[in-house]
PDB file of C-alpha atoms and ligand atoms in Angstrom:
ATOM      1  CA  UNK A   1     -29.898  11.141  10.464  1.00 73.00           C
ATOM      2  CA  UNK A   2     -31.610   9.910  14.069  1.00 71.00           C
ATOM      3  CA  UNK A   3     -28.136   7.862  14.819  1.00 81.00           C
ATOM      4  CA  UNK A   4     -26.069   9.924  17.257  1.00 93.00           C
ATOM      5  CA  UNK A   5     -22.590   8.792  15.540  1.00 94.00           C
ATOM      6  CA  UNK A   6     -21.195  10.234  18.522  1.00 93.00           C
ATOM      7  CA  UNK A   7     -22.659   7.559  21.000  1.00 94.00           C
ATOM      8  CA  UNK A   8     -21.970   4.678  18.843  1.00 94.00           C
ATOM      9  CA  UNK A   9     -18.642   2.792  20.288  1.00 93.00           C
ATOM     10  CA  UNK A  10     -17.744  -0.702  21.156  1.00 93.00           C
ATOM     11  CA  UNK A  11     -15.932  -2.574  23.720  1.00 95.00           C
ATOM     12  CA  UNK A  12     -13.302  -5.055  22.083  1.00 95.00           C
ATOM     13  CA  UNK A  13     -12.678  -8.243  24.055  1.00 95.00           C
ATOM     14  CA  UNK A  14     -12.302 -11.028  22.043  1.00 95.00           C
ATOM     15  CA  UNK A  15      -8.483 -11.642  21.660  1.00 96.00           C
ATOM     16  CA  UNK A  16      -5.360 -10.653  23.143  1.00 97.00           C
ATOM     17  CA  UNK A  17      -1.801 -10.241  20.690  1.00 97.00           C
ATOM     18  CA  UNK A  18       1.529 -10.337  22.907  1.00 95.00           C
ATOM     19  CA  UNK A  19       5.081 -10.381  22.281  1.00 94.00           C
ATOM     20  CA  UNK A  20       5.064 -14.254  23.119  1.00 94.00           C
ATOM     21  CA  UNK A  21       2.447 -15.631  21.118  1.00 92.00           C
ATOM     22  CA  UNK A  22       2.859 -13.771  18.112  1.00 97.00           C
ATOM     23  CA  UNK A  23       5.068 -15.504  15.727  1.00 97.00           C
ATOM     24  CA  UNK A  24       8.580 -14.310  14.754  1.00 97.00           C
ATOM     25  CA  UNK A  25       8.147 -14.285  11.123  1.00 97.00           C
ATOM     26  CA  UNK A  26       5.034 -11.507  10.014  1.00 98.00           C
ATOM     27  CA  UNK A  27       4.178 -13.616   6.621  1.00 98.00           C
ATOM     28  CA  UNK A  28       3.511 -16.615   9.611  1.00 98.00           C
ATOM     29  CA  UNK A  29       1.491 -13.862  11.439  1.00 98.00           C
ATOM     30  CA  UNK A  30      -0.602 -12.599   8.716  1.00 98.00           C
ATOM     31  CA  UNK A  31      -1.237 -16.735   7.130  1.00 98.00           C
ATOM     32  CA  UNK A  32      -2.522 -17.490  10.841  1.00 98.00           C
ATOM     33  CA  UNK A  33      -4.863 -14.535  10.813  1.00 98.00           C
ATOM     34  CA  UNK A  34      -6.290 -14.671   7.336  1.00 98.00           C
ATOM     35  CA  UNK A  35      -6.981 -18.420   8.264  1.00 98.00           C
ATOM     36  CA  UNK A  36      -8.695 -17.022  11.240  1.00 98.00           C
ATOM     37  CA  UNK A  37     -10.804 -15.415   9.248  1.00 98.00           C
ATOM     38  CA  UNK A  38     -11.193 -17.835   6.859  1.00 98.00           C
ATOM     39  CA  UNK A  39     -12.527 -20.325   9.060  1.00 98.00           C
ATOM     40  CA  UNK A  40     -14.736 -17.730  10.952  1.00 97.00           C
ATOM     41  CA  UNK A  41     -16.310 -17.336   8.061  1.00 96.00           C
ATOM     42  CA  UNK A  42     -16.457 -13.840   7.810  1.00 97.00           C
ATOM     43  CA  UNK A  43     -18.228 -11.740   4.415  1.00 96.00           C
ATOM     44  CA  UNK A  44     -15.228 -11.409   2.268  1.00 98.00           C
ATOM     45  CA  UNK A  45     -12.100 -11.682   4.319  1.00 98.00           C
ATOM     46  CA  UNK A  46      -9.907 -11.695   1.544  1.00 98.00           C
ATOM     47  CA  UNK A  47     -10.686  -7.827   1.028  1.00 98.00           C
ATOM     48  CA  UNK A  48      -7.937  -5.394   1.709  1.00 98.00           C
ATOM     49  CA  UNK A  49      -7.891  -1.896   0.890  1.00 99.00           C
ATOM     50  CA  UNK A  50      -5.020  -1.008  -1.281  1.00 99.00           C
ATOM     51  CA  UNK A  51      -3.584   2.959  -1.055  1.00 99.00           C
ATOM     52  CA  UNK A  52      -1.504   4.246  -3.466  1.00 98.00           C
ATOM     53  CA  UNK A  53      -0.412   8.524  -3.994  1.00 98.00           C
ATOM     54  CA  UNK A  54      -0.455  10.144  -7.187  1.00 98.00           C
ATOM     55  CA  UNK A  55       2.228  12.323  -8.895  1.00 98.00           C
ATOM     56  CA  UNK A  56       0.229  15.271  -7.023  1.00 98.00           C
ATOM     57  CA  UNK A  57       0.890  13.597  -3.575  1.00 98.00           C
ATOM     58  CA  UNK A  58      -2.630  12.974  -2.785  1.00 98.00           C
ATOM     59  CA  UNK A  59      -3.296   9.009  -1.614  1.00 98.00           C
ATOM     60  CA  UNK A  60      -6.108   7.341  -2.891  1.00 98.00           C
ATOM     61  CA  UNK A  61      -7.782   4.207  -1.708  1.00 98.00           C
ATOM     62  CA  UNK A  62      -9.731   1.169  -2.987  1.00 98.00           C
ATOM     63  CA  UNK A  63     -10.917  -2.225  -2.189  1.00 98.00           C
ATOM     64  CA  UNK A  64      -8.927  -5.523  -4.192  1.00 98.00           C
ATOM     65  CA  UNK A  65      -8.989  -9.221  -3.465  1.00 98.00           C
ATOM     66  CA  UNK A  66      -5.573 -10.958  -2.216  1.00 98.00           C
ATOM     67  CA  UNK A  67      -5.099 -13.832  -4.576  1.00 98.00           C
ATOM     68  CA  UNK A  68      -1.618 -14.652  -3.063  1.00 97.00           C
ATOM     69  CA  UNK A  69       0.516 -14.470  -0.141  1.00 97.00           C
ATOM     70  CA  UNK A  70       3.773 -16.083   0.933  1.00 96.00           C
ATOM     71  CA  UNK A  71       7.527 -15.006   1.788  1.00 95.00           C
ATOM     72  CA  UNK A  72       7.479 -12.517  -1.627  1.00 97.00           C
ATOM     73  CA  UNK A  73       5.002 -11.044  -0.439  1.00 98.00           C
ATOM     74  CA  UNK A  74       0.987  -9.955  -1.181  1.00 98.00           C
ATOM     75  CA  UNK A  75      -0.711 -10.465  -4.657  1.00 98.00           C
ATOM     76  CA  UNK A  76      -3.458  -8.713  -6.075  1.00 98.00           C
ATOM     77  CA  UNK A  77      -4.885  -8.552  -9.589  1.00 98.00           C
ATOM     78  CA  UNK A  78      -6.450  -5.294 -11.773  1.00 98.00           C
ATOM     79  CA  UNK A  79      -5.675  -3.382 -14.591  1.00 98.00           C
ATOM     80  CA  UNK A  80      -2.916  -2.000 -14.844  1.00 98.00           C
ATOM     81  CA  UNK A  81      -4.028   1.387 -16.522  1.00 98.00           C
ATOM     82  CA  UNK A  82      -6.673   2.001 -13.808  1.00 98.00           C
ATOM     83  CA  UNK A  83      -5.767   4.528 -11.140  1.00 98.00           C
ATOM     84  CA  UNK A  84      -4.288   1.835  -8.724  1.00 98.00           C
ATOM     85  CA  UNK A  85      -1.789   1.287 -12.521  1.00 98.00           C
ATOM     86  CA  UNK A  86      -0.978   4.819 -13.162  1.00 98.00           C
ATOM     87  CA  UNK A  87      -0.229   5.546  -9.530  1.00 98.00           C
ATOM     88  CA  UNK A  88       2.169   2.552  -8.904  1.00 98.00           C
ATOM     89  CA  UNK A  89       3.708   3.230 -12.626  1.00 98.00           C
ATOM     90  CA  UNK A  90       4.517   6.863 -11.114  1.00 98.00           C
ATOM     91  CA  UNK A  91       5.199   5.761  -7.381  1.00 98.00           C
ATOM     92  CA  UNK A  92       5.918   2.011  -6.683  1.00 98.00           C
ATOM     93  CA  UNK A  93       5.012   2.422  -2.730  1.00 98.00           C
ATOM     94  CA  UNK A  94       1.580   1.197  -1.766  1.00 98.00           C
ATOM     95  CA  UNK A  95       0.165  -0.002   1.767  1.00 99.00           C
ATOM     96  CA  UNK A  96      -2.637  -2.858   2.713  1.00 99.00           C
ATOM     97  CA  UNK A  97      -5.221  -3.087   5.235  1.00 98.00           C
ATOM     98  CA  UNK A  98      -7.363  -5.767   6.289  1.00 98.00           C
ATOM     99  CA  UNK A  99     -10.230  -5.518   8.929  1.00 98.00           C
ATOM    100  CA  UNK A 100     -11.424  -8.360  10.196  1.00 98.00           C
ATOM    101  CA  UNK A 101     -14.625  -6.397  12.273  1.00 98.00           C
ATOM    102  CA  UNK A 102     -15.956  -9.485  13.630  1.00 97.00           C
ATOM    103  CA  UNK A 103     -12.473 -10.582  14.675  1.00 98.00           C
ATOM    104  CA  UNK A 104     -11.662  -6.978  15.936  1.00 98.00           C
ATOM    105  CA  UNK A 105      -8.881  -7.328  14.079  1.00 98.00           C
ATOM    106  CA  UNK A 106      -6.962  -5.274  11.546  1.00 98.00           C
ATOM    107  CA  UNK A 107      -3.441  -5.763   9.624  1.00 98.00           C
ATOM    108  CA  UNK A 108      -1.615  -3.272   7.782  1.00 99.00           C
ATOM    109  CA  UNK A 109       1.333  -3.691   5.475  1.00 98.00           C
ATOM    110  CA  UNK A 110       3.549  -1.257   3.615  1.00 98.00           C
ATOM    111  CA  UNK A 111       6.109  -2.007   0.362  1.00 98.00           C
ATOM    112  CA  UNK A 112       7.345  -1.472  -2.651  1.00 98.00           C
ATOM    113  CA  UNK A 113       5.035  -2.833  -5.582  1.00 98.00           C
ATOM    114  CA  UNK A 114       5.992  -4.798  -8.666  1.00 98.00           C
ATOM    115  CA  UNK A 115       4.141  -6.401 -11.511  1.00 98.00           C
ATOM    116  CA  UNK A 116       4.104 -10.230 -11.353  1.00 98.00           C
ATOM    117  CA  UNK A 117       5.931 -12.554 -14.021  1.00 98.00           C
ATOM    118  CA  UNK A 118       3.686 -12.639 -17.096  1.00 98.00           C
ATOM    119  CA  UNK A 119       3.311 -16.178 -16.603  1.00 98.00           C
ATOM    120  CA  UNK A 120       2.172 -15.718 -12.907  1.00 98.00           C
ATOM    121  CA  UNK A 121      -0.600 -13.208 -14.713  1.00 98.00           C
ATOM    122  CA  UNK A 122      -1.332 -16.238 -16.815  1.00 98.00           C
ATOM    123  CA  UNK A 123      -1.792 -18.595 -14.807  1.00 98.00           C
ATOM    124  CA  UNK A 124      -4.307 -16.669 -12.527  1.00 98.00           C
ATOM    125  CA  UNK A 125      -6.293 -14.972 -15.507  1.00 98.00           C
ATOM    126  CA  UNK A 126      -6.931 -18.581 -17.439  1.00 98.00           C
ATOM    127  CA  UNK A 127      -8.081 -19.894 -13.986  1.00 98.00           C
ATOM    128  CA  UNK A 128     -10.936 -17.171 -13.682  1.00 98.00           C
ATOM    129  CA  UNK A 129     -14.728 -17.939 -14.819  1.00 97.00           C
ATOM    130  CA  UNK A 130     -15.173 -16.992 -18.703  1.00 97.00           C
ATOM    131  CA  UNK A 131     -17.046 -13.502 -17.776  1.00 96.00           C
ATOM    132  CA  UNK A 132     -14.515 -12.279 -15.295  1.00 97.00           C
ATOM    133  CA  UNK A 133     -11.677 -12.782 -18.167  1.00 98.00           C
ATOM    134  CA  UNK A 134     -14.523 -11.443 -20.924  1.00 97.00           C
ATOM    135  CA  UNK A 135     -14.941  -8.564 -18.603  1.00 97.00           C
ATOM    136  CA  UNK A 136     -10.757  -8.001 -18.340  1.00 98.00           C
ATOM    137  CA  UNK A 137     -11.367  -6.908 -21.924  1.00 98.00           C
ATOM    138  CA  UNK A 138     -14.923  -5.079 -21.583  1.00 97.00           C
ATOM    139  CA  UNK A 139     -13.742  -2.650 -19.214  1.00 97.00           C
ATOM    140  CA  UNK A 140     -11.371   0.458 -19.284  1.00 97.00           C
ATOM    141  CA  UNK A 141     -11.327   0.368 -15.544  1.00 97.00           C
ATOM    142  CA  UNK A 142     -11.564   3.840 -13.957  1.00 97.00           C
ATOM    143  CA  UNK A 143     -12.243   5.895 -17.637  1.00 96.00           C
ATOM    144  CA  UNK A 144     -15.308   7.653 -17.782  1.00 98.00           C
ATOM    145  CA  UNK A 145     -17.998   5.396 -20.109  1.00 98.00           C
ATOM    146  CA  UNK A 146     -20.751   7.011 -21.470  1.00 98.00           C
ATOM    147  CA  UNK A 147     -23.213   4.334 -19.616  1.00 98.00           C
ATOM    148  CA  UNK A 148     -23.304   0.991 -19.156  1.00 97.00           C
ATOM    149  CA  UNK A 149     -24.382  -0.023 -22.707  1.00 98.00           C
ATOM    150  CA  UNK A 150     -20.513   0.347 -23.150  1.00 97.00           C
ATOM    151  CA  UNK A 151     -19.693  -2.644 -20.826  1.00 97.00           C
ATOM    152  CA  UNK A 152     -22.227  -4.557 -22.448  1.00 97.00           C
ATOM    153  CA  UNK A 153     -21.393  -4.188 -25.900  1.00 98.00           C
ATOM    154  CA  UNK A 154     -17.205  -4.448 -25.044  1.00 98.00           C
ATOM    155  CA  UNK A 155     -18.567  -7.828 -23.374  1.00 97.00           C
ATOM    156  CA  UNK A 156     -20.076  -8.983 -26.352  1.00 97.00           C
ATOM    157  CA  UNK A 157     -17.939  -8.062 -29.054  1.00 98.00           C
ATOM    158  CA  UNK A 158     -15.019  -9.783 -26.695  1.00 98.00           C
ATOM    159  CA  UNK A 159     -16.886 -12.890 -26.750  1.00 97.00           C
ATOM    160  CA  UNK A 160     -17.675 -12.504 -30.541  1.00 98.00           C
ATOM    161  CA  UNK A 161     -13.590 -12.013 -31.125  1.00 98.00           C
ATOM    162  CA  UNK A 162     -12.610 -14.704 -28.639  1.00 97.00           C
ATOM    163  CA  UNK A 163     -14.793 -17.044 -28.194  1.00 96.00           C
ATOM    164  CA  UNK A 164     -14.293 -19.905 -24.786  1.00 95.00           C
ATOM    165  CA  UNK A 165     -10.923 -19.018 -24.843  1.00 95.00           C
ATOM    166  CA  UNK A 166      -9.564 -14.994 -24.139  1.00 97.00           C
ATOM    167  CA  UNK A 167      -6.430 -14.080 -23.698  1.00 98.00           C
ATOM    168  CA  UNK A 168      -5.211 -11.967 -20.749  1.00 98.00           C
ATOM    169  CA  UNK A 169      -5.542  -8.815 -21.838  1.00 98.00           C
ATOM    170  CA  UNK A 170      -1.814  -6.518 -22.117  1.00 97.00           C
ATOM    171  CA  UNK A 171      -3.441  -3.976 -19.552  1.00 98.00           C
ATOM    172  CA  UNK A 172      -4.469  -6.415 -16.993  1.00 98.00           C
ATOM    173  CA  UNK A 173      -2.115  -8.401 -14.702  1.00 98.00           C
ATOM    174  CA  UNK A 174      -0.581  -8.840 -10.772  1.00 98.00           C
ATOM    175  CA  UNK A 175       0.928  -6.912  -8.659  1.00 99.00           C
ATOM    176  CA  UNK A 176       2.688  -7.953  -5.205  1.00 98.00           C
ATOM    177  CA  UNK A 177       3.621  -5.850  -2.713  1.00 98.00           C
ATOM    178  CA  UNK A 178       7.071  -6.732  -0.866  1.00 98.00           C
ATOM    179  CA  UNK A 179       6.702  -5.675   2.855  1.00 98.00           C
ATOM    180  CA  UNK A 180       9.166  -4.059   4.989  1.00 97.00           C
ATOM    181  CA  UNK A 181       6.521  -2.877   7.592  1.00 98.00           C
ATOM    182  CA  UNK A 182       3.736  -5.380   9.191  1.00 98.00           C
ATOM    183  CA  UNK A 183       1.276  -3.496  11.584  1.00 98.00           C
ATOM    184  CA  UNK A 184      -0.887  -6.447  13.104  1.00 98.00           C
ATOM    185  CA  UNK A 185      -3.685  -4.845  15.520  1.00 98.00           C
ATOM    186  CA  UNK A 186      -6.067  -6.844  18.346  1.00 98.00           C
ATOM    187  CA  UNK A 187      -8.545  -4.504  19.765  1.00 97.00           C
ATOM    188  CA  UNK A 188      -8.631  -4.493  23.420  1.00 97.00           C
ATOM    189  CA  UNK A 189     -10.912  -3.618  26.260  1.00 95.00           C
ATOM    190  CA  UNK A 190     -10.857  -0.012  27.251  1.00 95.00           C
ATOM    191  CA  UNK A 191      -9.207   1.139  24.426  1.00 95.00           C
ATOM    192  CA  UNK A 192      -5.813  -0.662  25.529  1.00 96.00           C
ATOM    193  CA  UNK A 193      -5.129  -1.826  22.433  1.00 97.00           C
ATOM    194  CA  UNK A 194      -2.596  -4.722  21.486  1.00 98.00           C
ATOM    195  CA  UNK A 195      -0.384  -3.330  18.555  1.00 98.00           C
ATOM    196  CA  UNK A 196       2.731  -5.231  17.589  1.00 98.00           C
ATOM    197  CA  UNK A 197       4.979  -3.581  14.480  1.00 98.00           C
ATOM    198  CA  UNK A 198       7.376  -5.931  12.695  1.00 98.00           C
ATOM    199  CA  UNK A 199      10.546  -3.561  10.886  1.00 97.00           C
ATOM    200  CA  UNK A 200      12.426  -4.763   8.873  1.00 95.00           C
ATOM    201  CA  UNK A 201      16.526  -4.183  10.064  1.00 94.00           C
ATOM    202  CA  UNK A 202      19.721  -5.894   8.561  1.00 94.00           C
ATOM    203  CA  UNK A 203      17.467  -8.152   6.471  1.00 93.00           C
ATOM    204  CA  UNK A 204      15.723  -9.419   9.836  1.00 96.00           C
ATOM    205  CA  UNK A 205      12.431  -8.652  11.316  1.00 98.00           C
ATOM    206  CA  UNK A 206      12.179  -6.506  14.520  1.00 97.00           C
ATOM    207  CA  UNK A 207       8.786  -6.896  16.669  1.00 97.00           C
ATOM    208  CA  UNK A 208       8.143  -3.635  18.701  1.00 98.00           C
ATOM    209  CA  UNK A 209       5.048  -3.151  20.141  1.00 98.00           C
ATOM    210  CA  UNK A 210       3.177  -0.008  19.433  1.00 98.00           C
ATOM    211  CA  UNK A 211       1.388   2.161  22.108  1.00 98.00           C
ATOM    212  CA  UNK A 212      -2.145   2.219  20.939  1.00 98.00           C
TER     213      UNK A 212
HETATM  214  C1  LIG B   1     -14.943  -6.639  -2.301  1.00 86.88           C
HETATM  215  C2  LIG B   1     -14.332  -5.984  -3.508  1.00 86.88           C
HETATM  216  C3  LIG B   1     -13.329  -6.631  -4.204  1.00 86.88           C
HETATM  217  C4  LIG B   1     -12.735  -6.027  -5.310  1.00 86.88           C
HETATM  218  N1  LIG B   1     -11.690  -6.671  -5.912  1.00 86.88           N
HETATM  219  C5  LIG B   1     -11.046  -6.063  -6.938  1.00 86.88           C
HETATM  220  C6  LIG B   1      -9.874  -6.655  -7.482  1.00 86.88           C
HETATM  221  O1  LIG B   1      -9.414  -7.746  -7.057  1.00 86.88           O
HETATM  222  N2  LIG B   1      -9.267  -6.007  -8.502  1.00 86.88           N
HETATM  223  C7  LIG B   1      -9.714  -4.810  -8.985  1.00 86.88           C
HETATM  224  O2  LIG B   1      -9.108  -4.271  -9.908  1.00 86.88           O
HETATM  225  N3  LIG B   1     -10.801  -4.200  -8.460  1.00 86.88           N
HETATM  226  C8  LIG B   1     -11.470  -4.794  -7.436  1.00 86.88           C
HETATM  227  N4  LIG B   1     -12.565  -4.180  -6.871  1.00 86.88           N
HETATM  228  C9  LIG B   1     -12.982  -2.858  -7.404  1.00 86.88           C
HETATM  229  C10 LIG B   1     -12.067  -1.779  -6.811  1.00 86.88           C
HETATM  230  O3  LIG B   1     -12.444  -1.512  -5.476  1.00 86.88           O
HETATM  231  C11 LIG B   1     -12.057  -0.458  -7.627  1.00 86.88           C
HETATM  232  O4  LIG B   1     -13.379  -0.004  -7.870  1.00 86.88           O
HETATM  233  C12 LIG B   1     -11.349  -0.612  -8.972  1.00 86.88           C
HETATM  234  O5  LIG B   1     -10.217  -1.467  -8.890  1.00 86.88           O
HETATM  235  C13 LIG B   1     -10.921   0.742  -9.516  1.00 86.88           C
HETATM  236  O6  LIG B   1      -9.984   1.316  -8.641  1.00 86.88           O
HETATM  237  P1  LIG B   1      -8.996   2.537  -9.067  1.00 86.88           P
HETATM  238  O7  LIG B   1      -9.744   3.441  -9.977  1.00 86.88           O
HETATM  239  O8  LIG B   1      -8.681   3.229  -7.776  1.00 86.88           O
HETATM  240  O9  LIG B   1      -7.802   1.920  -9.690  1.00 86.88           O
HETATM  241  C14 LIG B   1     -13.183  -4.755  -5.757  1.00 86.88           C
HETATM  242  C15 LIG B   1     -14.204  -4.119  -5.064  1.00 86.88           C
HETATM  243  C16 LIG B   1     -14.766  -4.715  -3.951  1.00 86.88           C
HETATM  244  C17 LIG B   1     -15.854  -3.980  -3.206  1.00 86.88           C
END
């Protein structure tokens, strides 16, 4: 590798976060960033890395898409026998991260995970394109296949079975994660960081900012 990894840093300068202008309410926070991004028009800014820990203790990590976000909290969709699934079944604590690079920006959120209503699940899967709700059914997300034939055929014989018109699969569904901890982080010149923590304490939000 002819990249000295070791040489490679950046100076961030874009932004400043402080006490003052950052909104009371972290939910407010995180809907004015993600807009940020949204209008920046960034590649994929509704990715967020999701870690979860298994019954052995060891976290693991992966990339989902936020479909939803207000005062409940953060919503994701999967299946709920994939890793992600048997992890939260065993441990219902996960944390989020977003990072916004071009935005030198990065938000991190911790809390307890539940399913979403059935009807929430619902809604969302009959809203996705045919494939994506075909593919719900084609794939045994995170088993070991024997190749991709397997995906294939599963596709097919899904479409065979249900024609225009699958149903959400029993394995496949929402989760949302209910925060108690907001980490929202502004990269600064000389490595003076803004970090501002929001905690929750007697059912209201503390801001504290964090040395970086
Ligand atoms: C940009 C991006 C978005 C993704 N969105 C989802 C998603 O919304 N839901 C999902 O189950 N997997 C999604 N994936 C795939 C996951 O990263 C992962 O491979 C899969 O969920 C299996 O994870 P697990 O074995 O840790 O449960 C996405 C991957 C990328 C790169």
């Amino acid at each position: 590798m002819d990249t000295r990894l070791a040489d490679l840093r950046k100076s961030y300068e874009r932004a400043e976060l402080d006490e003052q202008a950052s909104l009371a309410d972290p939910i407010k926070q995180f809907e004015l960033w993600l807009q940020h991004a949204l209008d920046a028009q960034l590649a994929e800014p509704n990715a967020m890395t999701v870690a979860t820990v298994g019954a052995d203790g060891r976290p693991s990590t992966r990339v989902v898409l936020i479909k939803g976000c207000d005062e409940r909290g953060i919503v994701w969709y999967t299946n709920y026998n994939s890793r992600k699934g048997r992890e939260l079944a065993g441990n219902p604590f996960a944390a989020l991260q977003f990072h916004w690079v071009e935005l030198e920006r990065v938000v991190r959120i911790e809390g307890r995970v539940e399913k979403v209503s059935d009807q929430e699940s619902d809604a969302y899967f009959a809203s996705r394109p045919l494939d994506s709700r075909l593919g719900a059914w084609a794939s045994p997300q995170s088993e070991v296949i024997s190749g991709r034939a397997v995906l294939v055929a599963n596709a097919a014989k899904a479409g065979v079975r249900f024609g225009l018109n699958p149903p959400r699969p029993p394995h496949w569904g929402g989760y949302r994660l209910v925060p108690d901890g907001w980490e929202f982080w502004q990269g600064r010149k000389s490595r003076l960081h803004d970090r501002l923590r929001y905690r929750l304490q007697d059912a209201a939000w503390v801001r504290e900012r964090l040395a970086p």
